[in-house]
Amino acid sequence: MRALNILVAEDDDQNQAMMKLILIRQGHKVKSAWNGRAALEAVKSEDFDLIFMDVQMPEMDGLETTRQIRKWENNQRHVSIVILTGSVPEKISDEYKKAGADTFLLKPFDIKRIGMLLEIFAGEPAIGQQENLSQLHDNNSMDVPVLDMQDSISRFNNDTKYYLENLQEFLQSMPERLERMDQALKAHNWQSLSTYAHNLKGVAANFGAKQLSILAASLDDLSDHHEFKKSSKIYREIKDNYSMLTEMANKIIAEQSSPSSGHQGGQ
């Protein structure tokens, strides 16, 4: 794979650092932009092969930045753009296409998916690139695990026992979280609903509860647009996912607690 010159447009420090680390370790050159306007100016001053563009950024959001980049290019050039989003695929797919982006990448970041995208964009030449991107999402965009412990355990010092203890506390807090979201939804208190959903998105991602994180991100987005019917549907899906997550977590905890597992705490 050839080395790419990549711009990462992301205003969150942790996400920016994580993405840069992944890309640099794979041999690519990486520069940063902390808002949409900075990303647009960077594109005007330097040739990039690829841009990872976060949707929610200050000054100018990722979709508008993408539109401005395509307008500036005026069909004379084309930098590949990957939208970074926590939204569900059905919501973002039409939006990124209309803005002019090439594809999207769901948060929390999946290192394998990033690697697959880089292989596609680093191909020589880019013939069949769009077909490969479509196939990638057709096969994998909904293939997100309910709970990915291995992906998250490094955040807990690779200590399985510590991770599971914190996971249990998180699951025990969920009924109260759900009740608050339900009350906010019924009262059409969109600001509170957005706050609760946004918080759940980040906490769930930390534990590797990827489906729950994506659903919470979708509820966050919908609350910004005051869409009661769609928000109610996503809320019910969050409750169902919580039940599946609890069942799976309890099974893992039982297996780790079993004397035959030989588990000593750390991994």
mmCIF file of C-alpha atoms in Angstrom, residues 10-266:
data_model
loop_
_atom_site.group_PDB
_atom_site.id
_atom_site.type_symbol
_atom_site.label_atom_id
_atom_site.label_comp_id
_atom_site.label_asym_id
_atom_site.label_seq_id
_atom_site.Cartn_x
_atom_site.Cartn_y
_atom_site.Cartn_z
ATOM 1 C CA GLU A 10 -11.813 16.389 14.054
ATOM 2 C CA ASP A 11 -12.355 18.751 16.974
ATOM 3 C CA ASP A 12 -12.211 16.133 19.750
ATOM 4 C CA ASP A 13 -8.671 15.785 21.121
ATOM 5 C CA GLN A 14 -8.966 12.091 21.947
ATOM 6 C CA ASN A 15 -10.493 11.110 18.606
ATOM 7 C CA GLN A 16 -7.929 13.226 16.757
ATOM 8 C CA ALA A 17 -5.008 11.608 18.601
ATOM 9 C CA MET A 18 -6.388 8.093 18.150
ATOM 10 C CA MET A 19 -6.959 8.513 14.422
ATOM 11 C CA LYS A 20 -3.512 10.044 13.879
ATOM 12 C CA LEU A 21 -1.854 7.211 15.783
ATOM 13 C CA ILE A 22 -3.636 4.577 13.686
ATOM 14 C CA LEU A 23 -2.732 6.273 10.411
ATOM 15 C CA ILE A 24 0.889 7.095 11.254
ATOM 16 C CA ARG A 25 1.530 3.522 12.410
ATOM 17 C CA GLN A 26 0.405 2.370 8.975
ATOM 18 C CA GLY A 27 2.991 4.601 7.323
ATOM 19 C CA HIS A 28 0.841 7.557 6.255
ATOM 20 C CA LYS A 29 1.569 11.277 6.538
ATOM 21 C CA VAL A 30 -1.038 13.020 8.683
ATOM 22 C CA LYS A 31 -2.027 16.636 9.336
ATOM 23 C CA SER A 32 -4.790 17.967 11.566
ATOM 24 C CA ALA A 33 -7.614 20.476 11.356
ATOM 25 C CA TRP A 34 -9.687 21.315 14.413
ATOM 26 C CA ASN A 35 -12.709 22.824 12.665
ATOM 27 C CA GLY A 36 -14.346 22.973 9.273
ATOM 28 C CA ARG A 37 -12.907 26.293 8.177
ATOM 29 C CA ALA A 38 -9.376 25.158 9.025
ATOM 30 C CA ALA A 39 -9.956 21.986 7.006
ATOM 31 C CA LEU A 40 -11.111 23.989 3.979
ATOM 32 C CA GLU A 41 -8.073 26.274 4.170
ATOM 33 C CA ALA A 42 -5.754 23.264 4.500
ATOM 34 C CA VAL A 43 -7.200 21.730 1.328
ATOM 35 C CA LYS A 44 -6.679 24.993 -0.548
ATOM 36 C CA SER A 45 -3.017 25.151 0.468
ATOM 37 C CA GLU A 46 -1.925 21.513 0.179
ATOM 38 C CA ASP A 47 -2.706 18.435 -1.908
ATOM 39 C CA PHE A 48 -4.205 15.637 0.186
ATOM 40 C CA ASP A 49 -5.036 12.127 -0.928
ATOM 41 C CA LEU A 50 -7.673 11.597 1.723
ATOM 42 C CA ILE A 51 -9.624 13.494 4.375
ATOM 43 C CA PHE A 52 -11.288 11.995 7.446
ATOM 44 C CA MET A 53 -14.005 14.567 8.145
ATOM 45 C CA ASP A 54 -15.975 14.653 11.402
ATOM 46 C CA VAL A 55 -19.634 15.640 11.027
ATOM 47 C CA GLN A 56 -19.912 17.794 14.151
ATOM 48 C CA MET A 57 -17.260 20.525 14.254
ATOM 49 C CA PRO A 58 -17.246 24.203 15.276
ATOM 50 C CA GLU A 59 -17.165 27.068 12.777
ATOM 51 C CA MET A 60 -18.440 24.820 9.950
ATOM 52 C CA ASP A 61 -19.700 21.240 10.199
ATOM 53 C CA GLY A 62 -18.269 18.350 8.219
ATOM 54 C CA LEU A 63 -21.000 18.134 5.592
ATOM 55 C CA GLU A 64 -20.890 21.854 4.824
ATOM 56 C CA THR A 65 -17.080 21.721 4.721
ATOM 57 C CA THR A 66 -17.310 18.858 2.242
ATOM 58 C CA ARG A 67 -19.724 20.879 0.080
ATOM 59 C CA GLN A 68 -17.358 23.867 0.139
ATOM 60 C CA ILE A 69 -14.392 21.668 -0.815
ATOM 61 C CA ARG A 70 -16.278 20.220 -3.795
ATOM 62 C CA LYS A 71 -17.325 23.728 -4.845
ATOM 63 C CA TRP A 72 -13.707 24.922 -4.668
ATOM 64 C CA GLU A 73 -12.468 21.884 -6.632
ATOM 65 C CA ASN A 74 -14.985 22.729 -9.392
ATOM 66 C CA ASN A 75 -14.629 19.238 -10.898
ATOM 67 C CA GLN A 76 -10.974 19.983 -11.678
ATOM 68 C CA ARG A 77 -9.673 17.726 -8.910
ATOM 69 C CA HIS A 78 -11.062 15.310 -6.297
ATOM 70 C CA VAL A 79 -9.742 14.621 -2.817
ATOM 71 C CA SER A 80 -11.322 11.521 -1.265
ATOM 72 C CA ILE A 81 -13.439 12.376 1.792
ATOM 73 C CA VAL A 82 -14.590 9.969 4.518
ATOM 74 C CA ILE A 83 -17.261 11.336 6.854
ATOM 75 C CA LEU A 84 -16.783 10.410 10.538
ATOM 76 C CA THR A 85 -20.103 9.951 12.302
ATOM 77 C CA GLY A 86 -21.892 8.273 15.169
ATOM 78 C CA SER A 87 -25.180 8.237 13.257
ATOM 79 C CA VAL A 88 -26.806 5.067 11.999
ATOM 80 C CA PRO A 89 -25.908 4.278 8.362
ATOM 81 C CA GLU A 90 -29.435 4.870 7.007
ATOM 82 C CA LYS A 91 -29.405 8.455 8.297
ATOM 83 C CA ILE A 92 -25.951 9.510 7.140
ATOM 84 C CA SER A 93 -25.713 7.739 3.770
ATOM 85 C CA ASP A 94 -27.959 10.133 1.829
ATOM 86 C CA GLU A 95 -26.469 13.161 3.554
ATOM 87 C CA TYR A 96 -22.827 12.343 2.774
ATOM 88 C CA LYS A 97 -23.653 11.531 -0.850
ATOM 89 C CA LYS A 98 -25.469 14.844 -1.341
ATOM 90 C CA ALA A 99 -22.567 16.720 0.255
ATOM 91 C CA GLY A 100 -20.069 15.047 -2.073
ATOM 92 C CA ALA A 101 -18.229 12.735 0.328
ATOM 93 C CA ASP A 102 -17.007 9.358 -0.910
ATOM 94 C CA THR A 103 -18.104 7.265 2.066
ATOM 95 C CA PHE A 104 -18.494 7.292 5.848
ATOM 96 C CA LEU A 105 -16.919 5.695 8.911
ATOM 97 C CA LEU A 106 -18.892 4.970 12.064
ATOM 98 C CA LYS A 107 -17.718 5.892 15.551
ATOM 99 C CA PRO A 108 -16.303 4.408 17.708
ATOM 100 C CA PHE A 109 -13.506 3.773 15.241
ATOM 101 C CA ASP A 110 -12.940 0.228 14.030
ATOM 102 C CA ILE A 111 -9.247 -0.253 13.203
ATOM 103 C CA LYS A 112 -9.995 -3.075 10.762
ATOM 104 C CA ARG A 113 -12.515 -0.901 8.907
ATOM 105 C CA ILE A 114 -10.009 1.962 8.704
ATOM 106 C CA GLY A 115 -7.449 -0.445 7.268
ATOM 107 C CA MET A 116 -9.917 -1.639 4.637
ATOM 108 C CA LEU A 117 -10.731 1.932 3.642
ATOM 109 C CA LEU A 118 -7.059 2.823 3.345
ATOM 110 C CA GLU A 119 -6.439 -0.175 1.083
ATOM 111 C CA ILE A 120 -9.242 0.987 -1.193
ATOM 112 C CA PHE A 121 -8.108 4.609 -1.356
ATOM 113 C CA ALA A 122 -4.423 3.715 -1.732
ATOM 114 C CA GLY A 123 -5.169 1.467 -4.702
ATOM 115 C CA GLU A 124 -3.364 2.200 -7.947
ATOM 116 C CA PRO A 125 -5.319 3.294 -9.937
ATOM 117 C CA ALA A 126 -8.675 4.145 -8.319
ATOM 118 C CA ILE A 127 -10.701 2.166 -10.873
ATOM 119 C CA GLY A 128 -13.629 0.448 -9.214
ATOM 120 C CA GLN A 129 -13.104 2.420 -6.006
ATOM 121 C CA GLN A 130 -16.776 3.320 -5.563
ATOM 122 C CA GLU A 131 -17.829 -0.270 -6.151
ATOM 123 C CA ASN A 132 -15.400 -1.439 -3.487
ATOM 124 C CA LEU A 133 -16.689 1.173 -1.039
ATOM 125 C CA SER A 134 -20.299 0.162 -1.673
ATOM 126 C CA GLN A 135 -19.448 -3.476 -1.166
ATOM 127 C CA LEU A 136 -17.595 -2.668 2.051
ATOM 128 C CA HIS A 137 -20.663 -1.017 3.584
ATOM 129 C CA ASP A 138 -23.130 -3.511 2.157
ATOM 130 C CA ASN A 139 -21.213 -6.295 3.859
ATOM 131 C CA ASN A 140 -20.126 -4.640 7.076
ATOM 132 C CA SER A 141 -21.908 -1.407 7.994
ATOM 133 C CA MET A 142 -24.566 -3.190 10.050
ATOM 134 C CA ASP A 143 -22.217 -5.870 11.312
ATOM 135 C CA VAL A 144 -21.584 -4.083 14.600
ATOM 136 C CA PRO A 145 -21.316 -6.218 17.752
ATOM 137 C CA VAL A 146 -23.604 -5.721 20.740
ATOM 138 C CA LEU A 147 -20.567 -5.912 23.018
ATOM 139 C CA ASP A 148 -16.921 -5.881 21.935
ATOM 140 C CA MET A 149 -14.964 -6.393 25.152
ATOM 141 C CA GLN A 150 -11.613 -6.956 23.448
ATOM 142 C CA ASP A 151 -11.856 -3.641 21.628
ATOM 143 C CA SER A 152 -12.386 -1.731 24.884
ATOM 144 C CA ILE A 153 -10.429 -3.528 27.554
ATOM 145 C CA SER A 154 -7.264 -1.518 26.875
ATOM 146 C CA ARG A 155 -9.107 1.496 28.296
ATOM 147 C CA PHE A 156 -9.239 -0.416 31.595
ATOM 148 C CA ASN A 157 -5.514 -1.205 31.773
ATOM 149 C CA ASN A 158 -6.168 -4.617 30.154
ATOM 150 C CA ASP A 159 -7.715 -5.728 33.412
ATOM 151 C CA THR A 160 -10.725 -7.941 32.726
ATOM 152 C CA LYS A 161 -11.993 -7.873 36.303
ATOM 153 C CA TYR A 162 -11.820 -4.077 36.472
ATOM 154 C CA TYR A 163 -13.569 -3.776 33.109
ATOM 155 C CA LEU A 164 -16.402 -6.100 34.141
ATOM 156 C CA GLU A 165 -16.894 -4.343 37.471
ATOM 157 C CA ASN A 166 -17.278 -1.016 35.701
ATOM 158 C CA LEU A 167 -19.492 -2.581 33.045
ATOM 159 C CA GLN A 168 -21.807 -3.856 35.779
ATOM 160 C CA GLU A 169 -22.030 -0.364 37.289
ATOM 161 C CA PHE A 170 -22.866 1.047 33.865
ATOM 162 C CA LEU A 171 -25.623 -1.528 33.297
ATOM 163 C CA GLN A 172 -27.050 -0.832 36.749
ATOM 164 C CA SER A 173 -27.249 2.854 35.849
ATOM 165 C CA MET A 174 -29.134 2.172 32.623
ATOM 166 C CA PRO A 175 -32.697 1.962 34.032
ATOM 167 C CA GLU A 176 -32.309 5.467 35.470
ATOM 168 C CA ARG A 177 -30.809 6.715 32.194
ATOM 169 C CA LEU A 178 -33.703 5.193 30.253
ATOM 170 C CA GLU A 179 -36.274 6.728 32.610
ATOM 171 C CA ARG A 180 -34.753 10.179 32.170
ATOM 172 C CA MET A 181 -34.761 9.834 28.388
ATOM 173 C CA ASP A 182 -38.354 8.570 28.439
ATOM 174 C CA GLN A 183 -39.509 11.532 30.547
ATOM 175 C CA ALA A 184 -37.663 14.010 28.319
ATOM 176 C CA LEU A 185 -39.116 12.419 25.202
ATOM 177 C CA LYS A 186 -42.706 12.471 26.509
ATOM 178 C CA ALA A 187 -42.296 16.102 27.576
ATOM 179 C CA HIS A 188 -40.711 17.028 24.231
ATOM 180 C CA ASN A 189 -37.749 18.340 26.210
ATOM 181 C CA TRP A 190 -35.380 18.038 23.274
ATOM 182 C CA GLN A 191 -32.394 19.719 24.898
ATOM 183 C CA SER A 192 -32.411 17.297 27.843
ATOM 184 C CA LEU A 193 -32.996 14.327 25.547
ATOM 185 C CA SER A 194 -30.030 15.343 23.406
ATOM 186 C CA THR A 195 -27.833 15.689 26.495
ATOM 187 C CA TYR A 196 -28.822 12.263 27.856
ATOM 188 C CA ALA A 197 -28.364 10.576 24.479
ATOM 189 C CA HIS A 198 -25.019 12.255 23.829
ATOM 190 C CA ASN A 199 -23.720 11.159 27.224
ATOM 191 C CA LEU A 200 -24.916 7.587 26.674
ATOM 192 C CA LYS A 201 -23.216 7.491 23.268
ATOM 193 C CA GLY A 202 -19.797 8.184 24.763
ATOM 194 C CA VAL A 203 -20.138 5.948 27.817
ATOM 195 C CA ALA A 204 -21.433 3.021 25.762
ATOM 196 C CA ALA A 205 -18.549 3.392 23.314
ATOM 197 C CA ASN A 206 -16.035 3.248 26.162
ATOM 198 C CA PHE A 207 -17.397 -0.175 27.140
ATOM 199 C CA GLY A 208 -17.503 -1.503 23.589
ATOM 200 C CA ALA A 209 -21.319 -1.444 23.521
ATOM 201 C CA LYS A 210 -21.153 -0.398 19.893
ATOM 202 C CA GLN A 211 -24.766 -0.882 18.834
ATOM 203 C CA LEU A 212 -25.971 1.035 21.873
ATOM 204 C CA SER A 213 -23.528 3.851 21.152
ATOM 205 C CA ILE A 214 -24.724 4.130 17.545
ATOM 206 C CA LEU A 215 -28.369 4.139 18.598
ATOM 207 C CA ALA A 216 -27.709 6.819 21.216
ATOM 208 C CA ALA A 217 -25.929 8.945 18.605
ATOM 209 C CA SER A 218 -28.936 8.602 16.328
ATOM 210 C CA LEU A 219 -31.281 9.686 19.138
ATOM 211 C CA ASP A 220 -29.012 12.663 19.800
ATOM 212 C CA ASP A 221 -29.248 13.706 16.150
ATOM 213 C CA LEU A 222 -33.021 13.218 15.981
ATOM 214 C CA SER A 223 -33.603 15.239 19.143
ATOM 215 C CA ASP A 224 -31.830 18.170 17.510
ATOM 216 C CA HIS A 225 -34.514 18.074 14.804
ATOM 217 C CA HIS A 226 -37.421 17.500 17.239
ATOM 218 C CA GLU A 227 -38.547 14.323 15.485
ATOM 219 C CA PHE A 228 -40.838 12.678 18.029
ATOM 220 C CA LYS A 229 -41.958 9.622 16.054
ATOM 221 C CA LYS A 230 -38.464 8.619 14.937
ATOM 222 C CA SER A 231 -37.006 9.412 18.360
ATOM 223 C CA SER A 232 -39.601 7.173 20.013
ATOM 224 C CA LYS A 233 -38.656 4.324 17.695
ATOM 225 C CA ILE A 234 -34.949 4.700 18.447
ATOM 226 C CA TYR A 235 -35.684 4.915 22.169
ATOM 227 C CA ARG A 236 -37.480 1.549 22.000
ATOM 228 C CA GLU A 237 -34.524 0.093 20.107
ATOM 229 C CA ILE A 238 -32.189 1.388 22.824
ATOM 230 C CA LYS A 239 -34.282 -0.401 25.472
ATOM 231 C CA ASP A 240 -34.197 -3.640 23.463
ATOM 232 C CA ASN A 241 -30.471 -3.321 22.942
ATOM 233 C CA TYR A 242 -29.946 -2.745 26.664
ATOM 234 C CA SER A 243 -31.705 -6.056 27.346
ATOM 235 C CA MET A 244 -29.452 -7.883 24.877
ATOM 236 C CA LEU A 245 -26.381 -6.151 26.268
ATOM 237 C CA THR A 246 -27.303 -7.114 29.835
ATOM 238 C CA GLU A 247 -27.851 -10.736 28.876
ATOM 239 C CA MET A 248 -24.519 -10.908 27.076
ATOM 240 C CA ALA A 249 -22.630 -9.130 29.877
ATOM 241 C CA ASN A 250 -24.120 -11.399 32.550
ATOM 242 C CA LYS A 251 -23.016 -14.431 30.575
ATOM 243 C CA ILE A 252 -19.452 -13.111 30.305
ATOM 244 C CA ILE A 253 -19.383 -12.228 33.997
ATOM 245 C CA ALA A 254 -20.624 -15.712 34.910
ATOM 246 C CA GLU A 255 -17.957 -17.319 32.739
ATOM 247 C CA GLN A 256 -15.213 -15.165 34.254
ATOM 248 C CA SER A 257 -16.420 -15.989 37.783
ATOM 249 C CA SER A 258 -16.513 -19.726 37.125
ATOM 250 C CA PRO A 259 -13.711 -21.668 38.945
ATOM 251 C CA SER A 260 -12.992 -23.552 35.722
ATOM 252 C CA SER A 261 -12.151 -20.331 33.922
ATOM 253 C CA GLY A 262 -8.927 -19.936 35.876
ATOM 254 C CA HIS A 263 -9.338 -16.147 35.734
ATOM 255 C CA GLN A 264 -7.115 -14.166 38.083
ATOM 256 C CA GLY A 265 -8.234 -10.587 37.340
ATOM 257 C CA GLY A 266 -5.866 -9.211 34.719
#
